Short mmCIF file of C-alpha atoms and ligand atoms in Angstrom, two decimals:
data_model
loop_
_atom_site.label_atom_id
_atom_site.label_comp_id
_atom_site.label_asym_id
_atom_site.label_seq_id
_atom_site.Cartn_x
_atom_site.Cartn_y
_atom_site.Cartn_z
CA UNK A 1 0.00 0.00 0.00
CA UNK A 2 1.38 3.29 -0.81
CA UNK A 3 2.19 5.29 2.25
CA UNK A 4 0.51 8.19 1.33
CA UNK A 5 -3.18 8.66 -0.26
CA UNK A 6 -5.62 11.12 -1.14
CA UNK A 7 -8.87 11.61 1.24
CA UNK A 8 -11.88 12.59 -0.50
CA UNK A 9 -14.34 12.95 2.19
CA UNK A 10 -16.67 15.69 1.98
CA UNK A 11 -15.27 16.28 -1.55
CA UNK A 12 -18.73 16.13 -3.70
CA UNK A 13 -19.69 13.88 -6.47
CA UNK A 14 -18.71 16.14 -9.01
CA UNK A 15 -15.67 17.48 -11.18
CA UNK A 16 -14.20 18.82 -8.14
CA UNK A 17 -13.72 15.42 -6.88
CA UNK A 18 -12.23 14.39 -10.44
CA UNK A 19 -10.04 17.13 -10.43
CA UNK A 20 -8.21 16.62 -6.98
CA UNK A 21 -7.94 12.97 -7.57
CA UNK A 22 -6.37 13.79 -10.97
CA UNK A 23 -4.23 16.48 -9.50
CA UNK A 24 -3.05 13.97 -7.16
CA UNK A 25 -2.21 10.91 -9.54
CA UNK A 26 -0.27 14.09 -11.68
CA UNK A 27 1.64 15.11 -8.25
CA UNK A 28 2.96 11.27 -7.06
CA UNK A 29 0.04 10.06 -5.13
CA UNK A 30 -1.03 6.34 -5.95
CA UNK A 31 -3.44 5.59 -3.18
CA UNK A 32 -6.78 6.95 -3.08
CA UNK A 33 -9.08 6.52 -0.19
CA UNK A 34 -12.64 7.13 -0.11
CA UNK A 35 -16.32 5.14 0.63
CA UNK A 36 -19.67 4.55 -0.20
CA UNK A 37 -20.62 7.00 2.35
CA UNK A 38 -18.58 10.23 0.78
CA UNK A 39 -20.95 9.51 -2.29
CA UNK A 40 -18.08 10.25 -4.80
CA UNK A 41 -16.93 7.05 -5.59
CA UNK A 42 -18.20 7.53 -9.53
CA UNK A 43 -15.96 10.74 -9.60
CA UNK A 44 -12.85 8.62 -8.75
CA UNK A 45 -13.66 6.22 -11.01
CA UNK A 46 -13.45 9.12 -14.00
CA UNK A 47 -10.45 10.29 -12.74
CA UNK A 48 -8.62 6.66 -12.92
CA UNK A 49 -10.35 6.01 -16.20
CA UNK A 50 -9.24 9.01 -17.79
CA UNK A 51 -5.70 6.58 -17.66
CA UNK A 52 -3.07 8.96 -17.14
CA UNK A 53 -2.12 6.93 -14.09
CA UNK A 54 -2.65 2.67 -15.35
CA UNK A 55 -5.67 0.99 -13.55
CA UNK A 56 -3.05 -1.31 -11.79
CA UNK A 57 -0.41 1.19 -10.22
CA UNK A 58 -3.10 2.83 -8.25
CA UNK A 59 -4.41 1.26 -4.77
CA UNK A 60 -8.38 1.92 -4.43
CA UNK A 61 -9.81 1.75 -1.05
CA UNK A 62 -13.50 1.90 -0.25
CA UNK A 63 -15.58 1.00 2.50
CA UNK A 64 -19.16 -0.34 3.73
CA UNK A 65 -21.26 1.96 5.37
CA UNK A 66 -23.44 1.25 8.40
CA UNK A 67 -26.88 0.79 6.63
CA UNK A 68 -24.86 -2.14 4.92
CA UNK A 69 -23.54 -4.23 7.48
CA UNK A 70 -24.49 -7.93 7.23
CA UNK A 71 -23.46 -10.58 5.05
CA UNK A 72 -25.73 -10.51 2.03
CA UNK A 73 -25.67 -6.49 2.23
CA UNK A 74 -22.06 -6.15 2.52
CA UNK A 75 -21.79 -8.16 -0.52
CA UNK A 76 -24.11 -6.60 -2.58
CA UNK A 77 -22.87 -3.45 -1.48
CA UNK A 78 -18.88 -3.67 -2.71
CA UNK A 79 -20.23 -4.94 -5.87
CA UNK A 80 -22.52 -1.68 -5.70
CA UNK A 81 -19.28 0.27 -5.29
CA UNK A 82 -17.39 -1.19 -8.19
CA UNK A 83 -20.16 -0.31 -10.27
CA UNK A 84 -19.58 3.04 -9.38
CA UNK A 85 -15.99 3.12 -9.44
CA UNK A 86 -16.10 1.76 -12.68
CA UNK A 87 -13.52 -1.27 -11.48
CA UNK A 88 -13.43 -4.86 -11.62
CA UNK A 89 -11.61 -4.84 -7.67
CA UNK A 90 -10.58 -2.75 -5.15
CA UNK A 91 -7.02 -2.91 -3.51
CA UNK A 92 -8.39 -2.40 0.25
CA UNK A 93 -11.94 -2.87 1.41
CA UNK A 94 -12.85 -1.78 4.81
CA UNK A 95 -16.08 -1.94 7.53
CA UNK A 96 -16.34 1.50 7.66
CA UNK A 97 -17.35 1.39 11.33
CA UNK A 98 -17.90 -1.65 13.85
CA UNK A 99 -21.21 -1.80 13.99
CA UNK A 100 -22.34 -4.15 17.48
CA UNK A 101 -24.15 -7.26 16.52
CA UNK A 102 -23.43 -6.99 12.60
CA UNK A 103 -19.67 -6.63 12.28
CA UNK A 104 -18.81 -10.58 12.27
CA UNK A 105 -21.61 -11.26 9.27
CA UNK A 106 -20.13 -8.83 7.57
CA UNK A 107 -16.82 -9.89 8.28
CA UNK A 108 -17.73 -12.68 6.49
CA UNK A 109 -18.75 -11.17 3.72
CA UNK A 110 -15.35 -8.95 3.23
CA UNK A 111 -13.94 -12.90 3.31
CA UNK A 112 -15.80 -13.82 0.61
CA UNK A 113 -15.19 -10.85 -1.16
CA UNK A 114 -11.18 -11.36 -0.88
CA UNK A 115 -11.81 -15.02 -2.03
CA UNK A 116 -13.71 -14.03 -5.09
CA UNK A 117 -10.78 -11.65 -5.80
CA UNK A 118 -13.24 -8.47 -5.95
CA UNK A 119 -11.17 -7.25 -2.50
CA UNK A 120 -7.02 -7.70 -2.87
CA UNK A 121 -6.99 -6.64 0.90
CA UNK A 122 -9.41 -6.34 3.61
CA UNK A 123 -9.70 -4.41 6.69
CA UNK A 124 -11.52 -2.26 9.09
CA UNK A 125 -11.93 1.07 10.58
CA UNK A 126 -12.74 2.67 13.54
CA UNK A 127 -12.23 -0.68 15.53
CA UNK A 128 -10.20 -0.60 18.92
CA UNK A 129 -8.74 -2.85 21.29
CA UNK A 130 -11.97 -4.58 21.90
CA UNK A 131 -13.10 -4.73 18.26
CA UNK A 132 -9.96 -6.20 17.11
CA UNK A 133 -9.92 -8.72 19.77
CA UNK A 134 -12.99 -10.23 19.27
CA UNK A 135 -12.55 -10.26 14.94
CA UNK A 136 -8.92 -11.90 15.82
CA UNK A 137 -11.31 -14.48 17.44
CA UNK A 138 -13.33 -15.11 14.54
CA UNK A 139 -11.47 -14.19 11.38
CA UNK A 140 -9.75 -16.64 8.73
CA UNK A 141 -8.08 -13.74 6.87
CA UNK A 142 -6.45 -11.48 8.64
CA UNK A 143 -7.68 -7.82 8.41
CA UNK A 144 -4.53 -6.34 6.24
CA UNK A 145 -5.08 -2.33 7.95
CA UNK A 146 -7.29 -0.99 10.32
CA UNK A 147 -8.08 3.27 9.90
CA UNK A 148 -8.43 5.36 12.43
CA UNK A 149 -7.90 9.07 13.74
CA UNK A 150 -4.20 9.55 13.97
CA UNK A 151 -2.35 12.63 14.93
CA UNK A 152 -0.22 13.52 17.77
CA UNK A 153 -3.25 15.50 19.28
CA UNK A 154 -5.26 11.75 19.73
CA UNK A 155 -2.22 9.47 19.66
CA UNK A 156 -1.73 9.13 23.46
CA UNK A 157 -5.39 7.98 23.33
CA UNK A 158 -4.50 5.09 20.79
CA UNK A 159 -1.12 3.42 21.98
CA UNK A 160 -3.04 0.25 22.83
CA UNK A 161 -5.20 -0.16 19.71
CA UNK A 162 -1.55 0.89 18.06
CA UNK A 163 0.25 -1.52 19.75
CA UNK A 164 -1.66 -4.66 18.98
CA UNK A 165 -2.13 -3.69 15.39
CA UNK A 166 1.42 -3.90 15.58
CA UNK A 167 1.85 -7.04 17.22
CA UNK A 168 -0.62 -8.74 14.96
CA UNK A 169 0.88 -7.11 11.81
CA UNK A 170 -2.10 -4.98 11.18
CA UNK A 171 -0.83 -1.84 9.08
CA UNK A 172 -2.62 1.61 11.02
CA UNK A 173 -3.66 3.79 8.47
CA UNK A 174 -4.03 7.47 9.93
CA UNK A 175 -7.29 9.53 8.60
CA UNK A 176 -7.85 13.34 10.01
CA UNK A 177 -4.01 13.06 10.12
CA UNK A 178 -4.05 17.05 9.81
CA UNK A 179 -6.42 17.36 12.57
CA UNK A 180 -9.41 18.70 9.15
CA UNK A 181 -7.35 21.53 9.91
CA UNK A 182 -8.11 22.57 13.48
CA UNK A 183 -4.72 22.55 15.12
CA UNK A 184 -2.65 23.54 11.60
CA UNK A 185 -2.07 27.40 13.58
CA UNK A 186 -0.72 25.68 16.99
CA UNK A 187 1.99 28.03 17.85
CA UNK A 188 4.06 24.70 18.57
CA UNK A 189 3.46 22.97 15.37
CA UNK A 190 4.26 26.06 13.45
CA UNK A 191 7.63 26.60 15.44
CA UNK A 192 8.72 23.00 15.14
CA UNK A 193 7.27 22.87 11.07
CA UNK A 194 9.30 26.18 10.47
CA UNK A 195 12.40 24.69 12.13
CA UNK A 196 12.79 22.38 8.91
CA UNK A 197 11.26 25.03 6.32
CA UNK A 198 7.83 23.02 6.04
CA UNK A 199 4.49 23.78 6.82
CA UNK A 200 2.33 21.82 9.60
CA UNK A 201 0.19 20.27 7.37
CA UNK A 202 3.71 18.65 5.97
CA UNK A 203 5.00 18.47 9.57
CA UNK A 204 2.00 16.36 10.34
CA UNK A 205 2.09 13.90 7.50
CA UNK A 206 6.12 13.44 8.02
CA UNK A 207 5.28 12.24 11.80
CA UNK A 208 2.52 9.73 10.67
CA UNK A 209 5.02 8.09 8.27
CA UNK A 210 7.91 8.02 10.68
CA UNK A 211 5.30 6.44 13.10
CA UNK A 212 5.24 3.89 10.79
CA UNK A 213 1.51 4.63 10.06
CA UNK A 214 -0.31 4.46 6.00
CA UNK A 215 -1.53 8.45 6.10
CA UNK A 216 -4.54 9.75 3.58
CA UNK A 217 -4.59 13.57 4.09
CA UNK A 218 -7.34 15.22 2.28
CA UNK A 219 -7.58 18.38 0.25
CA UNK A 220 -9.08 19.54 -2.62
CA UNK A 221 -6.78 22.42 -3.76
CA UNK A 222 -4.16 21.74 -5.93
CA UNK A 223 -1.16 23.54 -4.23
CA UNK A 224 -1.87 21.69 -1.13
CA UNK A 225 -2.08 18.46 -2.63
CA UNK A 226 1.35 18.94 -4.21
CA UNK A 227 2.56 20.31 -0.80
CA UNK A 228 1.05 17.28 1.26
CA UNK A 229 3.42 15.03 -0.79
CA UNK A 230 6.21 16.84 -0.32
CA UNK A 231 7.09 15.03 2.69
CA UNK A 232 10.27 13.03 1.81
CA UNK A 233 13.02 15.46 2.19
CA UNK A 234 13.48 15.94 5.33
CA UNK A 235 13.73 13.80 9.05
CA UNK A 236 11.73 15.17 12.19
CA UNK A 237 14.03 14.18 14.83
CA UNK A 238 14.10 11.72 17.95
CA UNK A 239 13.61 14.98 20.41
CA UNK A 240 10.56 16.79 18.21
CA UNK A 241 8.87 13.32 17.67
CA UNK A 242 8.92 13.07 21.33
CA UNK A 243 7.48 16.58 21.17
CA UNK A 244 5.13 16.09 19.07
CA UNK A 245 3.87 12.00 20.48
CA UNK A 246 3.51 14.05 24.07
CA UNK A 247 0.65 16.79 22.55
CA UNK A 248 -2.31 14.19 23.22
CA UNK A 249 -5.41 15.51 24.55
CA UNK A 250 -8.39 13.15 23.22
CA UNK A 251 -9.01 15.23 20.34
CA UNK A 252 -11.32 13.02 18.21
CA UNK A 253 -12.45 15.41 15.27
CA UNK A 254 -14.95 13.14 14.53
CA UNK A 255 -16.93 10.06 16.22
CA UNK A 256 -14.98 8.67 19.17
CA UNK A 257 -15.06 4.57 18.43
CA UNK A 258 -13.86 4.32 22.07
CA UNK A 259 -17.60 4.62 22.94
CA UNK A 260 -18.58 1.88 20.23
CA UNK A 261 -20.17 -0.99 21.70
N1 NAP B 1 -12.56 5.82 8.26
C1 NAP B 1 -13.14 6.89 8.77
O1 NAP B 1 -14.06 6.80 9.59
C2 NAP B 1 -12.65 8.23 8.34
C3 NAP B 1 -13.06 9.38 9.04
C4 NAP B 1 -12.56 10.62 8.62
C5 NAP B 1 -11.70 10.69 7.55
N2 NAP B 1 -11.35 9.56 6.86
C6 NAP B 1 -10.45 9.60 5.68
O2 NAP B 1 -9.31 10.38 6.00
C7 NAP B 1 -9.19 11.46 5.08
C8 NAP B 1 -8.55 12.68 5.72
O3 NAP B 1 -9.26 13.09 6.86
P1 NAP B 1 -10.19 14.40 6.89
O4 NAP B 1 -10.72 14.67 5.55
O5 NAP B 1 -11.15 14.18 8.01
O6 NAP B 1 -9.25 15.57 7.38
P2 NAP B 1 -7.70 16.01 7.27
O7 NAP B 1 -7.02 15.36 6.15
O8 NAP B 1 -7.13 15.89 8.64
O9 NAP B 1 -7.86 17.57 7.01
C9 NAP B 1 -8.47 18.07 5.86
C10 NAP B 1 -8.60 19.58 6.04
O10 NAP B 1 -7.31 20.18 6.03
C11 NAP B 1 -7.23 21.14 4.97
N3 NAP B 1 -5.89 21.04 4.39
C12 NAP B 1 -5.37 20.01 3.68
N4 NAP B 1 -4.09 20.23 3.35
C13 NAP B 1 -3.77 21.46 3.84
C14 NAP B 1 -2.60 22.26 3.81
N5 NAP B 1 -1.50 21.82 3.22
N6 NAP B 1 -2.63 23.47 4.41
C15 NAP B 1 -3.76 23.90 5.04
N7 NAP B 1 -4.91 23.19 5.10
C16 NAP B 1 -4.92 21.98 4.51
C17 NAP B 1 -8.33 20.76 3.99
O11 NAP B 1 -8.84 21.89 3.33
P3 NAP B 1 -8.82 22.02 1.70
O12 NAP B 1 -9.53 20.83 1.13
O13 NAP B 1 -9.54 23.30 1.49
O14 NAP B 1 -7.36 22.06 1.33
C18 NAP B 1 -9.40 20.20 4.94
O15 NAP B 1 -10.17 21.27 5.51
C19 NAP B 1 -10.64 11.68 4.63
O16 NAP B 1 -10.72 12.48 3.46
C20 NAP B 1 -11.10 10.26 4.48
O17 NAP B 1 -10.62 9.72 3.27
C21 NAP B 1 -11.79 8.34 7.26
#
């Protein structure tokens, strides 16, 4: 999986969407990452079929929404997204969210999905500790990633979930790695970024890869998508990592899974 991808949540069905994603394949991205739920996934599709990127160099993530959990949905439903991706498989299919009492049918479903070939990977998102215990219980293929909320602002919240993705070889994949943009004026990022002539946004991106973490930024202005890949030219050091891993403070910009049955 390519380290870094382009988010396209909130980015609308539209030539917008078509435009960033093509913006990004032009600027070095080859990982795209969004779901059913974003309702864009025909837009991406346009932009990889317009073929200035080949089909096959580009990993395709999407994911199953809530109001699809359960075996037979969850199947119809990734076949409902390569319709509308215009693809024959995706490179990474993920439960969006764990949903209590349908996560293991659907479980199954990603399973059969994989086996088919329609899935190359599978995985989850949004699942902690608890979650992932109970699908290592359960699963015969192992989930390949699981995405959640990563950024030094949440990360002391998420060192166990971390952890034992790690020690069952679970790749993290960090989404709202630049906080959607909340903390990108924090005096302290800025003086740290500035230290090694980038920007926070940058600044943030760098520490999710040198956590060892799959990061999907998301913008939909050009500039910014060039600048968000610009992240390979420089080292944050051992001290300002340790900076930057001691900032937590439970900031979940979005649903907190902690509270998810
Ligand atoms: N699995 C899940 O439940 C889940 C949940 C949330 C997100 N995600 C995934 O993770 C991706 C990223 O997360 P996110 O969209 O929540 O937020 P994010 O990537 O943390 O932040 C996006 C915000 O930052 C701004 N931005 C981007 N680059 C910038 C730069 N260089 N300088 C200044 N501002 C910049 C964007 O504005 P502009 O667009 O105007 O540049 C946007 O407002 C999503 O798109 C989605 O694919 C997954």
């Amino acid at each position: 999986m390519p380290a870094i991808g382009l988010g396209v949540y909130q980015m609308p069905n539209g030539i917008l969407t078509q435009k960033a994603v093509d913006s990004a394949l032009r600027y070095g991205y080859r990982h795209i990452d969004t779901a059913m739920i974003y309702r864009n996934e025909e837009s991406v599709g346009k932009a990889i079929a317009s073929g200035f990127v080949p089909r096959e160099q580009i990993f395709v993530t999407t994911k199953l929404w809530n109001s699809d959990q359960g075996y037979d949905q969850a199947l119809k439903a990734c076949n409902a997204s390569l319709v509308r991706l215009g693809l024959s498989y995706v490179d990474l299919y993920l439960i969006h969210w764990p949903v209590h009492g349908k996560r293991q049918d659907s479980w199954r479903a990603l399973e059969t999905l994989f086996q088919e070939g329609k899935c190359r990977a599978i995985g989850v998102s949004n699942y902690m500790v608890h979650h992932l215990e109970e699908l290592l219980g359960y699963c015969k293929v192992m989930p390949a990633v699981n995405q959640i909320e990563l950024h030094p602002y949440i990360y002391s919240s998420r060192i166990e979930t971390i952890d034992l993705c790690r020690r069952t070889g679970i790749i993290p994949v960090a989404y709202s790695p630049l906080t959607k943009g909340i903390k990108l004026r924090d005096p302290l990022l800025v003086k740290i970024a500035s230290g090694y002539g980038k920007n926070t946004a940058q600044l943030l991106i760098r520490w999710a890869l040198q956590q060892g973490f799959a990061v999907i930024p998301k913008s939909s202005v050009t500039s910014r998508i060039a600048d968000n890949f610009r992240v390979f030219d420089f080292t944050i050091t051992a001290e300002d990592m340790a900076v930057l891993d001691g900032l937590g403070e439970n900031l979940a910009t979005g649903w907190d899974p902690a509270e998810a049955l």
